[in-house]
Amino acid sequence: MDNGWADSKNGMSAQEKRKREREEAYEESLFEDLSGGFCLPINHKPTENLDTDNLEQASVDTRLTSSNIGFRLLQKMGWKGKGLGKEEQGIVEPIKAGVRDPKLGVGKQEQDDYFTSEENIQRRKLDVELEETAELAKKREVVAERELKIQSEVKEIRKTFFCELCNKQYKLAVEFEAHLSSYDHNHKKRFKQMKEMHSGSTRDDRQKREHLRQEREMARFVQIADAHRLQQQEDDSGAVMASSTVRKATTLAVQDQRKTLKFGFAAKAATSK
């Protein structure tokens, strides 16, 4: 039993010894790597702005150089710059992390990036930009004819459930029947009938009033015509009387003139004798 405990103790001590040797070898290699370049102490506080022009910065797009400490550590561990694994099946390029909208679903961001990339953007041409061929013109006419046919069929179908009195369209027969039996529809129907009856009576009264107005206008026109006729007759009679008086006056004047002439000739003859 003592021999077994001693053997196990010797085995544990051998494992610890190998572990310690590995740790010491790693520390020595790390110390060598660190001693190769300049390093500031941990408690150092910079007093000037850091010069980043010549500073080596690792990123997803830039590879690590051979002077990088991590690169050298990986090489010492057996890494040869290829994929990890027994058959070197691991990835070589690092995983790129991008900003993703948390409201988008899985794969939506990649789809948006694909369609918005410069090489995949293709604008749809306008109708003006397209050169219309005979085939396109025929296709457009067929589509337009089909749309008109569909619209006419839909209109005919809807006409069955359309109330012209209320100007309402229904899609189902149940809704249309409920509307026909509603108070609103019947109230408008009765109002329309009363309006037609009232408009019929008012139309008859309007026709009577129009007839009376025409009769009054005709009577007034007859009176005006009679007055005009009488005035014309009076004017004609006055003109005849005036002409007769003028004729009489002219005859009297002629007779007087003849008498004076006759008297003058007689007086001259007497004096000459």
mmCIF file of C-alpha atoms in Angstrom, residues 51-195:
data_model
loop_
_atom_site.group_PDB
_atom_site.id
_atom_site.type_symbol
_atom_site.label_atom_id
_atom_site.label_comp_id
_atom_site.label_asym_id
_atom_site.label_seq_id
_atom_site.Cartn_x
_atom_site.Cartn_y
_atom_site.Cartn_z
ATOM 1 C CA ASP A 51 0.705 59.314 -32.719
ATOM 2 C CA THR A 52 -1.509 56.868 -34.624
ATOM 3 C CA ASP A 53 0.108 57.368 -38.036
ATOM 4 C CA ASN A 54 2.766 54.709 -37.551
ATOM 5 C CA LEU A 55 0.712 52.638 -35.128
ATOM 6 C CA GLU A 56 -0.220 49.180 -36.290
ATOM 7 C CA GLN A 57 -3.944 48.598 -35.944
ATOM 8 C CA ALA A 58 -5.592 45.264 -36.550
ATOM 9 C CA SER A 59 -9.012 45.174 -38.215
ATOM 10 C CA VAL A 60 -11.184 42.810 -40.196
ATOM 11 C CA ASP A 61 -9.902 44.156 -43.512
ATOM 12 C CA THR A 62 -6.168 44.178 -42.628
ATOM 13 C CA ARG A 63 -4.138 41.073 -41.889
ATOM 14 C CA LEU A 64 -1.797 40.700 -38.926
ATOM 15 C CA THR A 65 1.850 41.258 -39.786
ATOM 16 C CA SER A 66 4.677 38.979 -38.751
ATOM 17 C CA SER A 67 5.826 41.574 -36.216
ATOM 18 C CA ASN A 68 2.610 41.231 -34.262
ATOM 19 C CA ILE A 69 3.015 39.438 -30.947
ATOM 20 C CA GLY A 70 -0.141 37.434 -31.348
ATOM 21 C CA PHE A 71 0.942 36.337 -34.800
ATOM 22 C CA ARG A 72 4.304 35.154 -33.463
ATOM 23 C CA LEU A 73 2.694 33.333 -30.548
ATOM 24 C CA LEU A 74 0.411 31.456 -32.909
ATOM 25 C CA GLN A 75 3.366 30.539 -35.100
ATOM 26 C CA LYS A 76 5.278 29.161 -32.100
ATOM 27 C CA MET A 77 2.256 27.027 -31.263
ATOM 28 C CA GLY A 78 2.365 25.481 -34.710
ATOM 29 C CA TRP A 79 -0.008 27.694 -36.710
ATOM 30 C CA LYS A 80 0.998 28.061 -40.367
ATOM 31 C CA GLY A 81 -1.531 30.695 -41.481
ATOM 32 C CA LYS A 82 -4.172 28.210 -42.626
ATOM 33 C CA GLY A 83 -7.456 27.050 -41.199
ATOM 34 C CA LEU A 84 -7.520 25.379 -37.821
ATOM 35 C CA GLY A 85 -8.386 21.747 -37.322
ATOM 36 C CA LYS A 86 -6.905 18.389 -38.132
ATOM 37 C CA GLU A 87 -7.546 18.842 -41.823
ATOM 38 C CA GLU A 88 -7.251 22.642 -41.727
ATOM 39 C CA GLN A 89 -10.990 22.966 -42.393
ATOM 40 C CA GLY A 90 -11.421 26.068 -40.217
ATOM 41 C CA ILE A 91 -12.169 29.525 -41.626
ATOM 42 C CA VAL A 92 -9.255 31.760 -42.576
ATOM 43 C CA GLU A 93 -11.048 35.089 -42.886
ATOM 44 C CA PRO A 94 -12.455 36.583 -39.668
ATOM 45 C CA ILE A 95 -16.188 36.920 -39.179
ATOM 46 C CA LYS A 96 -17.321 40.412 -40.157
ATOM 47 C CA ALA A 97 -19.729 42.041 -37.752
ATOM 48 C CA GLY A 98 -22.135 44.652 -39.146
ATOM 49 C CA VAL A 99 -24.824 46.940 -37.779
ATOM 50 C CA ARG A 100 -28.208 45.278 -38.019
ATOM 51 C CA ASP A 101 -31.621 46.775 -37.392
ATOM 52 C CA PRO A 102 -33.117 44.895 -34.421
ATOM 53 C CA LYS A 103 -36.604 45.241 -35.928
ATOM 54 C CA LEU A 104 -35.678 43.232 -39.034
ATOM 55 C CA GLY A 105 -36.109 39.491 -39.229
ATOM 56 C CA VAL A 106 -33.462 36.866 -39.842
ATOM 57 C CA GLY A 107 -31.933 37.277 -43.303
ATOM 58 C CA LYS A 108 -33.754 40.525 -44.103
ATOM 59 C CA GLN A 109 -30.645 42.670 -43.652
ATOM 60 C CA GLU A 110 -28.656 40.471 -46.069
ATOM 61 C CA GLN A 111 -31.462 40.687 -48.601
ATOM 62 C CA ASP A 112 -31.570 44.483 -48.328
ATOM 63 C CA ASP A 113 -27.799 44.699 -48.659
ATOM 64 C CA TYR A 114 -27.922 42.514 -51.757
ATOM 65 C CA PHE A 115 -30.576 44.582 -53.509
ATOM 66 C CA THR A 116 -29.042 47.934 -52.498
ATOM 67 C CA SER A 117 -25.495 47.111 -53.559
ATOM 68 C CA GLU A 118 -24.175 49.056 -56.514
ATOM 69 C CA GLU A 119 -23.631 46.041 -58.750
ATOM 70 C CA ASN A 120 -27.187 44.734 -58.210
ATOM 71 C CA ILE A 121 -29.147 47.978 -58.534
ATOM 72 C CA GLN A 122 -31.220 47.940 -61.726
ATOM 73 C CA ARG A 123 -33.833 50.651 -62.204
ATOM 74 C CA ARG A 124 -37.027 49.684 -63.920
ATOM 75 C CA LYS A 125 -37.410 51.537 -67.198
ATOM 76 C CA LEU A 126 -40.329 53.907 -67.667
ATOM 77 C CA ASP A 127 -42.982 53.403 -70.323
ATOM 78 C CA VAL A 128 -41.562 56.386 -72.221
ATOM 79 C CA GLU A 129 -38.097 54.815 -72.295
ATOM 80 C CA LEU A 130 -39.318 51.518 -73.699
ATOM 81 C CA GLU A 131 -39.333 51.148 -77.452
ATOM 82 C CA GLU A 132 -42.816 49.927 -78.283
ATOM 83 C CA THR A 133 -42.738 47.125 -80.807
ATOM 84 C CA ALA A 134 -45.632 45.436 -82.550
ATOM 85 C CA GLU A 135 -45.590 42.649 -79.993
ATOM 86 C CA LEU A 136 -45.689 45.080 -77.041
ATOM 87 C CA ALA A 137 -48.500 47.083 -78.643
ATOM 88 C CA LYS A 138 -50.539 43.932 -79.186
ATOM 89 C CA LYS A 139 -49.887 42.820 -75.620
ATOM 90 C CA ARG A 140 -50.949 46.220 -74.273
ATOM 91 C CA GLU A 141 -54.173 46.124 -76.282
ATOM 92 C CA VAL A 142 -54.970 42.624 -75.009
ATOM 93 C CA VAL A 143 -54.368 43.702 -71.397
ATOM 94 C CA ALA A 144 -56.529 46.819 -71.816
ATOM 95 C CA GLU A 145 -59.346 44.796 -73.393
ATOM 96 C CA ARG A 146 -59.179 42.256 -70.575
ATOM 97 C CA GLU A 147 -59.337 44.996 -67.938
ATOM 98 C CA LEU A 148 -62.368 46.604 -69.611
ATOM 99 C CA LYS A 149 -64.100 43.229 -69.771
ATOM 100 C CA ILE A 150 -63.420 42.578 -66.094
ATOM 101 C CA GLN A 151 -64.683 46.034 -65.120
ATOM 102 C CA SER A 152 -67.897 45.577 -67.132
ATOM 103 C CA GLU A 153 -68.512 42.160 -65.564
ATOM 104 C CA VAL A 154 -67.933 43.514 -62.075
ATOM 105 C CA LYS A 155 -70.269 46.419 -62.806
ATOM 106 C CA GLU A 156 -72.997 44.050 -64.004
ATOM 107 C CA ILE A 157 -72.584 41.884 -60.915
ATOM 108 C CA ARG A 158 -72.725 44.882 -58.583
ATOM 109 C CA LYS A 159 -75.773 46.292 -60.359
ATOM 110 C CA THR A 160 -77.852 43.451 -58.893
ATOM 111 C CA PHE A 161 -77.184 44.660 -55.331
ATOM 112 C CA PHE A 162 -77.263 48.417 -56.035
ATOM 113 C CA CYS A 163 -80.017 50.650 -54.613
ATOM 114 C CA GLU A 164 -80.555 53.605 -56.975
ATOM 115 C CA LEU A 165 -82.895 55.352 -54.547
ATOM 116 C CA CYS A 166 -80.322 55.462 -51.725
ATOM 117 C CA ASN A 167 -77.256 55.327 -54.028
ATOM 118 C CA LYS A 168 -75.698 52.482 -52.037
ATOM 119 C CA GLN A 169 -73.786 49.425 -53.217
ATOM 120 C CA TYR A 170 -73.878 46.064 -51.399
ATOM 121 C CA LYS A 171 -71.772 42.958 -51.992
ATOM 122 C CA LEU A 172 -74.043 40.339 -50.416
ATOM 123 C CA ALA A 173 -77.688 39.553 -51.085
ATOM 124 C CA VAL A 174 -78.396 39.400 -47.343
ATOM 125 C CA GLU A 175 -77.139 42.944 -46.863
ATOM 126 C CA PHE A 176 -79.180 44.178 -49.831
ATOM 127 C CA GLU A 177 -82.387 42.554 -48.533
ATOM 128 C CA ALA A 178 -81.784 44.015 -45.085
ATOM 129 C CA HIS A 179 -81.412 47.436 -46.653
ATOM 130 C CA LEU A 180 -84.659 47.090 -48.624
ATOM 131 C CA SER A 181 -86.547 46.309 -45.414
ATOM 132 C CA SER A 182 -84.861 49.105 -43.449
ATOM 133 C CA TYR A 183 -86.627 52.262 -42.232
ATOM 134 C CA ASP A 184 -84.245 54.534 -44.139
ATOM 135 C CA HIS A 185 -85.020 52.977 -47.520
ATOM 136 C CA ASN A 186 -88.799 52.937 -46.959
ATOM 137 C CA HIS A 187 -88.782 56.520 -45.669
ATOM 138 C CA LYS A 188 -86.984 57.729 -48.802
ATOM 139 C CA LYS A 189 -89.375 55.703 -50.953
ATOM 140 C CA ARG A 190 -92.473 57.318 -49.349
ATOM 141 C CA PHE A 191 -90.893 60.756 -49.585
ATOM 142 C CA LYS A 192 -90.232 60.251 -53.293
ATOM 143 C CA GLN A 193 -93.864 59.164 -53.899
ATOM 144 C CA MET A 194 -95.229 62.188 -52.021
ATOM 145 C CA LYS A 195 -92.922 64.455 -53.955
#
